[in-house]
PDB file of C-alpha atoms and ligand atoms in Angstrom:
ATOM      1  CA  MET A 551    -108.755-104.608   0.528  1.00  0.00           C
ATOM      2  CA  THR A 552    -108.497-105.337  -3.234  1.00  0.00           C
ATOM      3  CA  GLY A 553    -105.898-107.837  -4.707  1.00  0.00           C
ATOM      4  CA  GLU A 554    -105.461-109.765  -7.847  1.00  0.00           C
ATOM      5  CA  ILE A 555    -105.916-113.437  -8.194  1.00  0.00           C
ATOM      6  CA  PHE A 556    -106.301-115.950 -11.284  1.00  0.00           C
ATOM      7  CA  ASP A 557    -108.019-118.928  -9.752  1.00  0.00           C
ATOM      8  CA  ILE A 558    -109.817-120.503  -6.879  1.00  0.00           C
ATOM      9  CA  LYS A 559    -109.766-124.383  -6.508  1.00  0.00           C
ATOM     10  CA  HIS A 560    -112.682-125.534  -4.353  1.00  0.00           C
ATOM     11  CA  PHE A 561    -112.426-128.780  -2.394  1.00  0.00           C
ATOM     12  CA  ALA A 562    -108.808-129.204  -2.707  1.00  0.00           C
ATOM     13  CA  VAL A 563    -106.865-132.220  -1.254  1.00  0.00           C
ATOM     14  CA  HIS A 564    -103.273-131.374  -1.756  1.00  0.00           C
ATOM     15  CA  ASP A 565    -102.865-127.793  -0.441  1.00  0.00           C
ATOM     16  CA  GLY A 566    -102.628-128.611   3.091  1.00  0.00           C
ATOM     17  CA  PRO A 567    -104.437-130.536   5.990  1.00  0.00           C
ATOM     18  CA  GLY A 568    -108.046-131.870   5.047  1.00  0.00           C
ATOM     19  CA  ILE A 569    -110.097-130.369   2.235  1.00  0.00           C
ATOM     20  CA  ARG A 570    -109.527-126.809   1.573  1.00  0.00           C
ATOM     21  CA  THR A 571    -110.472-123.873  -0.572  1.00  0.00           C
ATOM     22  CA  THR A 572    -107.272-122.580  -2.186  1.00  0.00           C
ATOM     23  CA  ILE A 573    -106.924-118.983  -3.626  1.00  0.00           C
ATOM     24  CA  PHE A 574    -104.159-118.310  -6.447  1.00  0.00           C
ATOM     25  CA  LEU A 575    -102.780-114.833  -6.300  1.00  0.00           C
ATOM     26  CA  LYS A 576    -101.254-113.492  -9.376  1.00  0.00           C
ATOM     27  CA  GLY A 577     -97.835-112.468  -9.905  1.00  0.00           C
ATOM     28  CA  CYS A 578     -94.484-114.217  -8.807  1.00  0.00           C
ATOM     29  CA  PRO A 579     -90.822-112.981  -8.796  1.00  0.00           C
ATOM     30  CA  LEU A 580     -89.438-116.325  -9.700  1.00  0.00           C
ATOM     31  CA  ARG A 581     -89.367-117.768 -13.315  1.00  0.00           C
ATOM     32  CA  CYS A 582     -89.008-121.644 -12.666  1.00  0.00           C
ATOM     33  CA  VAL A 583     -88.684-123.017 -16.119  1.00  0.00           C
ATOM     34  CA  TRP A 584     -91.013-125.883 -15.349  1.00  0.00           C
ATOM     35  CA  CYS A 585     -93.652-123.665 -13.735  1.00  0.00           C
ATOM     36  CA  HIS A 586     -97.215-125.404 -13.714  1.00  0.00           C
ATOM     37  CA  ASN A 587     -99.109-122.324 -13.422  1.00  0.00           C
ATOM     38  CA  PRO A 588     -97.485-120.028 -15.903  1.00  0.00           C
ATOM     39  CA  GLU A 589    -100.853-117.945 -16.029  1.00  0.00           C
ATOM     40  CA  GLY A 590    -100.211-116.947 -12.517  1.00  0.00           C
ATOM     41  CA  MET A 591     -96.449-115.572 -13.016  1.00  0.00           C
ATOM     42  CA  LYS A 592     -97.067-112.151 -14.354  1.00  0.00           C
ATOM     43  CA  PRO A 593     -99.017-109.581 -12.351  1.00  0.00           C
ATOM     44  CA  GLY A 594    -101.587-107.722 -14.273  1.00  0.00           C
ATOM     45  CA  ARG A 595    -104.184-107.992 -16.867  1.00  0.00           C
ATOM     46  CA  ASP A 596    -104.121-111.164 -19.209  1.00  0.00           C
ATOM     47  CA  LEU A 597    -106.139-113.533 -21.427  1.00  0.00           C
ATOM     48  CA  TRP A 598    -105.724-116.834 -23.172  1.00  0.00           C
ATOM     49  CA  VAL A 599    -107.372-119.204 -25.490  1.00  0.00           C
ATOM     50  CA  LYS A 600    -108.152-122.793 -24.711  1.00  0.00           C
ATOM     51  CA  GLN A 601    -107.262-123.946 -28.090  1.00  0.00           C
ATOM     52  CA  GLU A 602    -109.018-127.377 -27.759  1.00  0.00           C
ATOM     53  CA  ALA A 603    -112.354-125.662 -27.055  1.00  0.00           C
ATOM     54  CA  CYS A 604    -112.011-123.143 -29.975  1.00  0.00           C
ATOM     55  CA  ILE A 605    -114.227-124.147 -33.009  1.00  0.00           C
ATOM     56  CA  HIS A 606    -112.438-121.866 -35.237  1.00  0.00           C
ATOM     57  CA  CYS A 607    -115.565-119.521 -36.080  1.00  0.00           C
ATOM     58  CA  GLY A 608    -113.427-116.333 -36.310  1.00  0.00           C
ATOM     59  CA  THR A 609    -115.975-114.438 -34.101  1.00  0.00           C
ATOM     60  CA  CYS A 610    -113.494-113.047 -31.827  1.00  0.00           C
ATOM     61  CA  ILE A 611    -111.134-111.742 -34.723  1.00  0.00           C
ATOM     62  CA  GLN A 612    -114.096-109.763 -36.179  1.00  0.00           C
ATOM     63  CA  THR A 613    -115.075-108.551 -32.872  1.00  0.00           C
ATOM     64  CA  CYS A 614    -111.679-106.985 -31.887  1.00  0.00           C
ATOM     65  CA  ARG A 615    -111.524-103.249 -32.368  1.00  0.00           C
ATOM     66  CA  GLU A 616    -107.772-103.390 -31.671  1.00  0.00           C
ATOM     67  CA  GLN A 617    -106.966-105.920 -34.284  1.00  0.00           C
ATOM     68  CA  ALA A 618    -104.987-108.046 -31.479  1.00  0.00           C
ATOM     69  CA  LEU A 619    -106.273-111.225 -32.708  1.00  0.00           C
ATOM     70  CA  ARG A 620    -105.557-113.596 -35.751  1.00  0.00           C
ATOM     71  CA  MET A 621    -105.406-117.358 -36.625  1.00  0.00           C
ATOM     72  CA  VAL A 622    -102.081-118.748 -36.985  1.00  0.00           C
ATOM     73  CA  GLU A 623    -101.742-122.355 -38.225  1.00  0.00           C
ATOM     74  CA  GLY A 624    -105.327-123.143 -36.902  1.00  0.00           C
ATOM     75  CA  GLU A 625    -104.882-121.455 -33.605  1.00  0.00           C
ATOM     76  CA  ILE A 626    -105.958-117.993 -32.107  1.00  0.00           C
ATOM     77  CA  ALA A 627    -102.793-115.830 -31.349  1.00  0.00           C
ATOM     78  CA  ILE A 628    -103.133-112.859 -29.145  1.00  0.00           C
ATOM     79  CA  ASP A 629    -100.964-109.649 -29.622  1.00  0.00           C
ATOM     80  CA  ARG A 630    -100.894-108.334 -26.003  1.00  0.00           C
ATOM     81  CA  GLY A 631     -99.316-105.175 -27.136  1.00  0.00           C
ATOM     82  CA  ARG A 632    -102.364-104.502 -28.954  1.00  0.00           C
ATOM     83  CA  CYS A 633    -104.977-105.744 -26.737  1.00  0.00           C
ATOM     84  CA  SER A 634    -106.809-103.323 -24.472  1.00  0.00           C
ATOM     85  CA  PHE A 635    -108.449-106.042 -22.487  1.00  0.00           C
ATOM     86  CA  CYS A 636    -111.944-104.806 -23.209  1.00  0.00           C
ATOM     87  CA  ASP A 637    -113.323-108.474 -22.883  1.00  0.00           C
ATOM     88  CA  ALA A 638    -115.534-108.115 -26.225  1.00  0.00           C
ATOM     89  CA  CYS A 639    -113.781-111.267 -27.546  1.00  0.00           C
ATOM     90  CA  VAL A 640    -114.524-113.232 -24.251  1.00  0.00           C
ATOM     91  CA  GLU A 641    -118.053-112.099 -24.276  1.00  0.00           C
ATOM     92  CA  LYS A 642    -118.815-113.318 -27.690  1.00  0.00           C
ATOM     93  CA  CYS A 643    -116.800-116.383 -27.918  1.00  0.00           C
ATOM     94  CA  PRO A 644    -119.501-119.069 -28.478  1.00  0.00           C
ATOM     95  CA  SER A 645    -117.125-122.106 -26.974  1.00  0.00           C
ATOM     96  CA  ARG A 646    -115.873-120.167 -23.992  1.00  0.00           C
ATOM     97  CA  ALA A 647    -112.406-120.794 -25.388  1.00  0.00           C
ATOM     98  CA  MET A 648    -111.279-117.169 -24.826  1.00  0.00           C
ATOM     99  CA  LYS A 649    -110.882-116.427 -21.166  1.00  0.00           C
ATOM    100  CA  ARG A 650    -109.828-113.417 -19.069  1.00  0.00           C
ATOM    101  CA  ILE A 651    -107.123-114.749 -16.551  1.00  0.00           C
ATOM    102  CA  ASP A 652    -106.766-112.230 -13.962  1.00  0.00           C
ATOM    103  CA  ARG A 653    -109.666-111.153 -11.264  1.00  0.00           C
ATOM    104  CA  GLN A 654    -109.813-108.322  -9.015  1.00  0.00           C
ATOM    105  CA  VAL A 655    -111.534-109.482  -5.722  1.00  0.00           C
ATOM    106  CA  GLU A 656    -112.209-107.992  -2.357  1.00  0.00           C
ATOM    107  CA  THR A 657    -110.723-109.897   0.790  1.00  0.00           C
ATOM    108  CA  ARG A 658    -114.326-109.844   2.373  1.00  0.00           C
ATOM    109  CA  ASP A 659    -115.763-111.515  -0.596  1.00  0.00           C
ATOM    110  CA  LEU A 660    -113.060-114.223  -0.281  1.00  0.00           C
ATOM    111  CA  VAL A 661    -113.934-114.745   3.338  1.00  0.00           C
ATOM    112  CA  LYS A 662    -117.664-115.158   2.528  1.00  0.00           C
ATOM    113  CA  LEU A 663    -116.804-117.522  -0.290  1.00  0.00           C
ATOM    114  CA  VAL A 664    -114.483-119.686   2.094  1.00  0.00           C
ATOM    115  CA  THR A 665    -117.001-119.323   5.128  1.00  0.00           C
ATOM    116  CA  ARG A 666    -119.619-120.786   2.832  1.00  0.00           C
ATOM    117  CA  GLU A 667    -117.708-123.896   1.951  1.00  0.00           C
ATOM    118  CA  GLU A 668    -116.442-124.236   5.575  1.00  0.00           C
ATOM    119  CA  ILE A 669    -119.379-126.739   6.070  1.00  0.00           C
ATOM    120  CA  PHE A 670    -117.480-129.337   3.914  1.00  0.00           C
ATOM    121  CA  THR A 671    -114.004-128.181   4.578  1.00  0.00           C
ATOM    122  CA  ARG A 672    -113.967-127.989   8.670  1.00  0.00           C
ATOM    123  CA  LEU A 673    -115.032-131.483   9.293  1.00  0.00           C
ATOM    124  CA  SER A 674    -112.082-132.792   7.405  1.00  0.00           C
ATOM    125  CA  GLY A 675    -109.589-130.506   9.274  1.00  0.00           C
ATOM    126  CA  GLY A 676    -109.297-128.083   6.138  1.00  0.00           C
ATOM    127  CA  GLY A 677    -109.498-124.439   5.810  1.00  0.00           C
ATOM    128  CA  VAL A 678    -108.216-122.102   3.213  1.00  0.00           C
ATOM    129  CA  THR A 679    -104.817-121.988   1.519  1.00  0.00           C
ATOM    130  CA  ILE A 680    -103.269-119.063   0.034  1.00  0.00           C
ATOM    131  CA  SER A 681    -101.148-119.756  -3.128  1.00  0.00           C
ATOM    132  CA  GLY A 682    -100.114-118.362  -6.188  1.00  0.00           C
ATOM    133  CA  GLY A 683     -97.977-117.110  -8.273  1.00  0.00           C
ATOM    134  CA  GLU A 684     -96.404-116.203  -5.068  1.00  0.00           C
ATOM    135  CA  PRO A 685     -98.540-114.968  -2.359  1.00  0.00           C
ATOM    136  CA  LEU A 686     -95.805-112.855  -0.848  1.00  0.00           C
ATOM    137  CA  TYR A 687     -95.765-110.763  -4.040  1.00  0.00           C
ATOM    138  CA  GLN A 688     -99.027-108.783  -2.958  1.00  0.00           C
ATOM    139  CA  PRO A 689     -97.803-108.675   0.804  1.00  0.00           C
ATOM    140  CA  GLU A 690    -100.351-106.155   1.851  1.00  0.00           C
ATOM    141  CA  PHE A 691    -103.124-108.098   0.423  1.00  0.00           C
ATOM    142  CA  THR A 692    -102.049-111.543   1.602  1.00  0.00           C
ATOM    143  CA  LEU A 693    -101.725-110.223   5.155  1.00  0.00           C
ATOM    144  CA  GLU A 694    -105.177-108.592   5.263  1.00  0.00           C
ATOM    145  CA  LEU A 695    -106.526-111.732   3.601  1.00  0.00           C
ATOM    146  CA  LEU A 696    -105.129-113.837   6.355  1.00  0.00           C
ATOM    147  CA  LYS A 697    -106.020-111.614   9.193  1.00  0.00           C
ATOM    148  CA  GLU A 698    -109.891-111.540   7.922  1.00  0.00           C
ATOM    149  CA  MET A 699    -109.765-115.468   7.573  1.00  0.00           C
ATOM    150  CA  LYS A 700    -108.426-115.844  11.018  1.00  0.00           C
ATOM    151  CA  ALA A 701    -110.902-113.403  12.303  1.00  0.00           C
ATOM    152  CA  ALA A 702    -113.569-115.423  10.910  1.00  0.00           C
ATOM    153  CA  TRP A 703    -112.112-118.468  12.513  1.00  0.00           C
ATOM    154  CA  ILE A 704    -110.938-120.110   9.388  1.00  0.00           C
ATOM    155  CA  PRO A 705    -107.838-122.452   9.744  1.00  0.00           C
ATOM    156  CA  THR A 706    -105.072-120.895   7.384  1.00  0.00           C
ATOM    157  CA  CYS A 707    -102.309-122.301   5.203  1.00  0.00           C
ATOM    158  CA  ILE A 708     -99.899-120.644   2.965  1.00  0.00           C
ATOM    159  CA  GLU A 709     -97.798-121.982   0.040  1.00  0.00           C
ATOM    160  CA  THR A 710     -94.868-119.977  -0.713  1.00  0.00           C
ATOM    161  CA  SER A 711     -91.418-120.025  -2.267  1.00  0.00           C
ATOM    162  CA  MET A 712     -90.074-117.857   0.640  1.00  0.00           C
ATOM    163  CA  PHE A 713     -88.745-115.398  -1.918  1.00  0.00           C
ATOM    164  CA  ALA A 714     -89.456-112.068  -0.116  1.00  0.00           C
ATOM    165  CA  PRO A 715     -88.050-109.720   2.354  1.00  0.00           C
ATOM    166  CA  TRP A 716     -87.929-111.376   5.847  1.00  0.00           C
ATOM    167  CA  GLU A 717     -90.205-108.512   7.421  1.00  0.00           C
ATOM    168  CA  VAL A 718     -92.993-109.581   4.748  1.00  0.00           C
ATOM    169  CA  LEU A 719     -92.904-113.375   6.134  1.00  0.00           C
ATOM    170  CA  GLU A 720     -92.434-112.086   9.954  1.00  0.00           C
ATOM    171  CA  SER A 721     -95.718-110.056   9.517  1.00  0.00           C
ATOM    172  CA  ILE A 722     -98.086-112.898   8.318  1.00  0.00           C
ATOM    173  CA  LEU A 723     -96.345-115.276  11.098  1.00  0.00           C
ATOM    174  CA  PRO A 724     -99.361-114.861  13.638  1.00  0.00           C
ATOM    175  CA  TYR A 725    -102.194-115.479  10.992  1.00  0.00           C
ATOM    176  CA  VAL A 726    -100.653-118.707   9.558  1.00  0.00           C
ATOM    177  CA  ASP A 727    -101.477-122.097  10.825  1.00  0.00           C
ATOM    178  CA  GLN A 728     -99.232-123.882   8.428  1.00  0.00           C
ATOM    179  CA  PHE A 729     -96.764-123.191   6.127  1.00  0.00           C
ATOM    180  CA  LEU A 730     -96.062-125.110   2.763  1.00  0.00           C
ATOM    181  CA  VAL A 731     -92.391-123.957   1.844  1.00  0.00           C
ATOM    182  CA  ASP A 732     -90.876-124.789  -1.428  1.00  0.00           C
ATOM    183  CA  ILE A 733     -87.158-125.591  -1.686  1.00  0.00           C
ATOM    184  CA  LYS A 734     -86.455-126.324  -5.215  1.00  0.00           C
ATOM    185  CA  LEU A 735     -82.769-126.526  -5.561  1.00  0.00           C
ATOM    186  CA  LEU A 736     -79.803-126.265  -2.894  1.00  0.00           C
ATOM    187  CA  ASP A 737     -76.945-125.216  -5.071  1.00  0.00           C
ATOM    188  CA  GLU A 738     -77.156-121.358  -5.714  1.00  0.00           C
ATOM    189  CA  GLU A 739     -76.245-121.220  -9.171  1.00  0.00           C
ATOM    190  CA  GLN A 740     -78.626-123.959 -10.241  1.00  0.00           C
ATOM    191  CA  HIS A 741     -81.226-122.036  -8.460  1.00  0.00           C
ATOM    192  CA  LYS A 742     -80.190-119.013 -10.427  1.00  0.00           C
ATOM    193  CA  LYS A 743     -80.194-120.986 -14.019  1.00  0.00           C
ATOM    194  CA  TYR A 744     -83.548-122.799 -13.476  1.00  0.00           C
ATOM    195  CA  THR A 745     -85.623-120.120 -11.375  1.00  0.00           C
ATOM    196  CA  GLY A 746     -83.966-116.807 -12.398  1.00  0.00           C
ATOM    197  CA  VAL A 747     -83.323-115.953  -8.844  1.00  0.00           C
ATOM    198  CA  SER A 748     -80.715-116.915  -5.896  1.00  0.00           C
ATOM    199  CA  ASN A 749     -81.905-119.104  -3.024  1.00  0.00           C
ATOM    200  CA  ARG A 750     -80.019-117.063  -0.355  1.00  0.00           C
ATOM    201  CA  GLN A 751     -82.859-115.190   0.828  1.00  0.00           C
ATOM    202  CA  ILE A 752     -84.987-118.396   0.695  1.00  0.00           C
ATOM    203  CA  LEU A 753     -82.869-120.269   2.769  1.00  0.00           C
ATOM    204  CA  SER A 754     -82.184-117.541   5.228  1.00  0.00           C
ATOM    205  CA  ASN A 755     -86.161-117.091   5.568  1.00  0.00           C
ATOM    206  CA  PHE A 756     -86.262-120.704   6.082  1.00  0.00           C
ATOM    207  CA  ARG A 757     -83.915-120.454   9.026  1.00  0.00           C
ATOM    208  CA  GLY A 758     -86.103-117.527  10.370  1.00  0.00           C
ATOM    209  CA  LEU A 759     -89.243-119.461   9.993  1.00  0.00           C
ATOM    210  CA  VAL A 760     -87.788-122.388  11.924  1.00  0.00           C
ATOM    211  CA  GLU A 761     -86.486-120.125  14.717  1.00  0.00           C
ATOM    212  CA  ALA A 762     -89.701-118.308  15.073  1.00  0.00           C
ATOM    213  CA  GLY A 763     -91.465-121.921  15.603  1.00  0.00           C
ATOM    214  CA  ALA A 764     -93.666-121.657  12.574  1.00  0.00           C
ATOM    215  CA  PRO A 765     -95.468-125.084  11.648  1.00  0.00           C
ATOM    216  CA  LEU A 766     -93.744-126.007   8.245  1.00  0.00           C
ATOM    217  CA  LEU A 767     -93.943-128.659   5.654  1.00  0.00           C
ATOM    218  CA  VAL A 768     -91.129-128.523   3.179  1.00  0.00           C
ATOM    219  CA  ARG A 769     -91.901-129.445  -0.421  1.00  0.00           C
ATOM    220  CA  ILE A 770     -89.828-130.408  -3.144  1.00  0.00           C
ATOM    221  CA  PRO A 771     -91.137-130.369  -6.866  1.00  0.00           C
ATOM    222  CA  LEU A 772     -89.744-133.366  -8.597  1.00  0.00           C
ATOM    223  CA  ILE A 773     -88.418-131.976 -12.059  1.00  0.00           C
ATOM    224  CA  PRO A 774     -86.705-134.747 -14.066  1.00  0.00           C
ATOM    225  CA  GLY A 775     -82.937-134.092 -14.327  1.00  0.00           C
ATOM    226  CA  ILE A 776     -83.250-130.627 -12.333  1.00  0.00           C
ATOM    227  CA  THR A 777     -84.451-130.991  -8.799  1.00  0.00           C
ATOM    228  CA  ALA A 778     -85.062-134.618  -9.022  1.00  0.00           C
ATOM    229  CA  THR A 779     -81.339-135.728  -8.422  1.00  0.00           C
ATOM    230  CA  GLU A 780     -80.066-137.565  -5.635  1.00  0.00           C
ATOM    231  CA  GLU A 781     -77.444-134.975  -4.866  1.00  0.00           C
ATOM    232  CA  ASN A 782     -80.080-132.109  -4.716  1.00  0.00           C
ATOM    233  CA  LEU A 783     -82.584-134.283  -2.624  1.00  0.00           C
ATOM    234  CA  ARG A 784     -79.888-135.411  -0.114  1.00  0.00           C
ATOM    235  CA  GLY A 785     -78.667-131.768  -0.010  1.00  0.00           C
ATOM    236  CA  ILE A 786     -82.101-130.469   0.695  1.00  0.00           C
ATOM    237  CA  ARG A 787     -82.527-133.172   3.486  1.00  0.00           C
ATOM    238  CA  SER A 788     -79.408-132.306   5.322  1.00  0.00           C
ATOM    239  CA  PHE A 789     -80.158-128.807   5.029  1.00  0.00           C
ATOM    240  CA  VAL A 790     -83.482-128.964   6.588  1.00  0.00           C
ATOM    241  CA  SER A 791     -82.396-131.387   9.272  1.00  0.00           C
ATOM    242  CA  GLY A 792     -79.207-129.565  10.019  1.00  0.00           C
ATOM    243  CA  THR A 793     -81.472-126.341  10.615  1.00  0.00           C
ATOM    244  CA  ALA A 794     -84.041-128.249  12.967  1.00  0.00           C
ATOM    245  CA  PRO A 795     -84.431-132.062  13.130  1.00  0.00           C
ATOM    246  CA  GLY A 796     -88.102-133.318  12.505  1.00  0.00           C
ATOM    247  CA  ILE A 797     -89.485-130.826   9.873  1.00  0.00           C
ATOM    248  CA  PRO A 798     -91.277-133.233   7.384  1.00  0.00           C
ATOM    249  CA  ILE A 799     -90.315-133.061   3.612  1.00  0.00           C
ATOM    250  CA  GLU A 800     -92.859-134.041   0.768  1.00  0.00           C
ATOM    251  CA  VAL A 801     -91.885-134.556  -2.831  1.00  0.00           C
ATOM    252  CA  LEU A 802     -94.393-133.511  -5.455  1.00  0.00           C
ATOM    253  CA  ASN A 803     -94.401-135.575  -8.671  1.00  0.00           C
ATOM    254  CA  PHE A 804     -93.937-133.718 -12.018  1.00  0.00           C
ATOM    255  CA  ASN A 805     -96.829-132.385 -13.613  1.00  0.00           C
ATOM    256  CA  SER A 806     -96.769-133.238 -17.113  1.00  0.00           C
ATOM    257  CA  PHE A 807     -99.959-131.404 -18.117  1.00  0.00           C
ATOM    258  CA  ALA A 808     -98.406-128.011 -17.551  1.00  0.00           C
ATOM    259  CA  GLY A 809     -97.296-127.852 -21.300  1.00  0.00           C
ATOM    260  CA  THR A 810    -100.945-127.168 -22.415  1.00  0.00           C
ATOM    261  CA  LYS A 811    -101.238-124.001 -20.392  1.00  0.00           C
ATOM    262  CA  TYR A 812     -98.269-122.549 -22.208  1.00  0.00           C
ATOM    263  CA  ARG A 813     -99.942-123.156 -25.457  1.00  0.00           C
ATOM    264  CA  PHE A 814    -102.881-121.455 -24.282  1.00  0.00           C
ATOM    265  CA  LEU A 815    -100.776-118.403 -23.686  1.00  0.00           C
ATOM    266  CA  GLY A 816     -99.246-118.650 -26.958  1.00  0.00           C
ATOM    267  CA  ASP A 817     -95.721-119.945 -25.464  1.00  0.00           C
ATOM    268  CA  THR A 818     -93.847-123.085 -25.654  1.00  0.00           C
ATOM    269  CA  TYR A 819     -92.818-125.296 -22.522  1.00  0.00           C
ATOM    270  CA  PHE A 820     -89.177-125.867 -21.755  1.00  0.00           C
ATOM    271  CA  ASP A 821     -89.494-129.645 -22.297  1.00  0.00           C
ATOM    272  CA  GLU A 822     -92.613-131.384 -23.908  1.00  0.00           C
ATOM    273  CA  GLU A 823     -91.218-134.651 -23.313  1.00  0.00           C
ATOM    274  CA  LEU A 824     -91.030-134.825 -19.611  1.00  0.00           C
ATOM    275  CA  ARG A 825     -93.112-137.062 -17.886  1.00  0.00           C
ATOM    276  CA  ALA A 826     -94.141-137.830 -14.152  1.00  0.00           C
ATOM    277  CA  PHE A 827     -92.300-140.314 -12.159  1.00  0.00           C
ATOM    278  CA  PRO A 828     -93.882-144.013 -12.232  1.00  0.00           C
ATOM    279  CA  ALA A 829     -94.801-145.139  -8.625  1.00  0.00           C
ATOM    280  CA  GLU A 830     -91.616-147.067  -7.946  1.00  0.00           C
ATOM    281  CA  LYS A 831     -89.294-144.487  -8.876  1.00  0.00           C
ATOM    282  CA  LEU A 832     -91.300-141.879  -6.913  1.00  0.00           C
ATOM    283  CA  SER A 833     -91.021-143.959  -4.003  1.00  0.00           C
ATOM    284  CA  GLU A 834     -87.308-144.236  -4.266  1.00  0.00           C
ATOM    285  CA  LEU A 835     -87.118-140.635  -4.417  1.00  0.00           C
ATOM    286  CA  ARG A 836     -89.484-140.012  -1.498  1.00  0.00           C
ATOM    287  CA  LYS A 837     -87.259-142.413   0.549  1.00  0.00           C
ATOM    288  CA  ILE A 838     -84.148-139.957  -0.128  1.00  0.00           C
ATOM    289  CA  VAL A 839     -85.764-136.958   1.576  1.00  0.00           C
ATOM    290  CA  GLU A 840     -87.170-139.312   4.408  1.00  0.00           C
ATOM    291  CA  GLU A 841     -83.976-140.441   5.569  1.00  0.00           C
ATOM    292  CA  GLU A 842     -82.183-138.426   8.152  1.00  0.00           C
ATOM    293  CA  GLY A 843     -79.363-136.407   6.459  1.00  0.00           C
TER     294      GLY A 843
HETATM  295  S1  LIG B 927    -109.740-108.195 -24.961  1.00  0.00           S
HETATM  296 FE1  LIG B 927    -110.778-106.557 -26.435  1.00  0.00          FE
HETATM  297  S2  LIG B 927    -108.885-105.910 -27.272  1.00  0.00           S
HETATM  298 FE2  LIG B 927    -108.174-107.773 -26.343  1.00  0.00          FE
HETATM  299  S3  LIG B 927    -108.292-109.158 -27.844  1.00  0.00           S
HETATM  300 FE3  LIG B 927    -110.353-109.276 -27.098  1.00  0.00          FE
HETATM  301  S4  LIG B 927    -111.514-107.973 -28.362  1.00  0.00           S
HETATM  302 FE4  LIG B 927    -109.447-107.578 -28.715  1.00  0.00          FE
HETATM  303  S1  LIG B 928    -114.603-116.716 -30.898  1.00  0.00           S
HETATM  304 FE1  LIG B 928    -113.931-118.517 -29.617  1.00  0.00          FE
HETATM  305  S2  LIG B 928    -114.482-120.384 -30.658  1.00  0.00           S
HETATM  306 FE2  LIG B 928    -114.443-118.327 -32.100  1.00  0.00          FE
HETATM  307  S3  LIG B 928    -112.473-118.765 -33.070  1.00  0.00           S
HETATM  308 FE3  LIG B 928    -112.477-117.008 -31.466  1.00  0.00          FE
HETATM  309  S4  LIG B 928    -111.514-118.203 -29.638  1.00  0.00           S
HETATM  310 FE4  LIG B 928    -112.350-119.831 -31.132  1.00  0.00          FE
END
């Protein structure tokens, strides 16, 4: 089966147990203002310019037959309405600054790739992690990919926001060894404001996964002033331990490098001033979610 991805991370150490190969599927129904993978949000064809690598030679502008490129204040700007995604600029760019983001891939090729890397990942207790974007946004592809990975005896992990119909989560249950599930904000209005969607389905699916006995690790991205408040962290802690005791919760420090990717896409980040929490503050925030609610 064919699906759409935007990246593959080799030998990843933060995407589940051990060393893993992480596959990032393209497309996500959420619009988290802090998203650190903006290139994976929208499904479909796209390209970006790594502005730091651009040597301003102008080759791409001369190459483009659709006149979709121009130089604006020393940076290449893409008119995506005009671009036909012919890749001529990508092929001609001498510094590889111009890059196509989307890739069509076959499940069997991904299984072959992960199998080759298994020599390194299996010894560490690792395997494959399906991430995104939101992997459940391509439900049939994700299901088939997980099935084929399991058939090849590869330990599987999925990173998900749980924002999908319950039937989709239920269908993948037998093929997932570890769920890494995000709970970002407990308050529904705040969730809508910062992610674009309600959290009702997410929380209800979490309860469903607990009832089904799925192996779960809850993760909370720490966004200063948004998710990283004492009230939100305590709220999530109480919700999780009130659903079932003993489910681990992990906090993920803010990634202050995400802003660069928005520039590559010709966008602006919601707050360029935000920085990751220093070690002491991080450990304070971690303690809040580790306390029993
Ligand atoms: S992919 Fe083709 S149409 Fe799009 S900007 Fe590059 S050269 Fe122009
Ligand atoms: S071809 Fe590449 S290096 Fe030259 S201006 Fe375009 S993006 Fe920059």
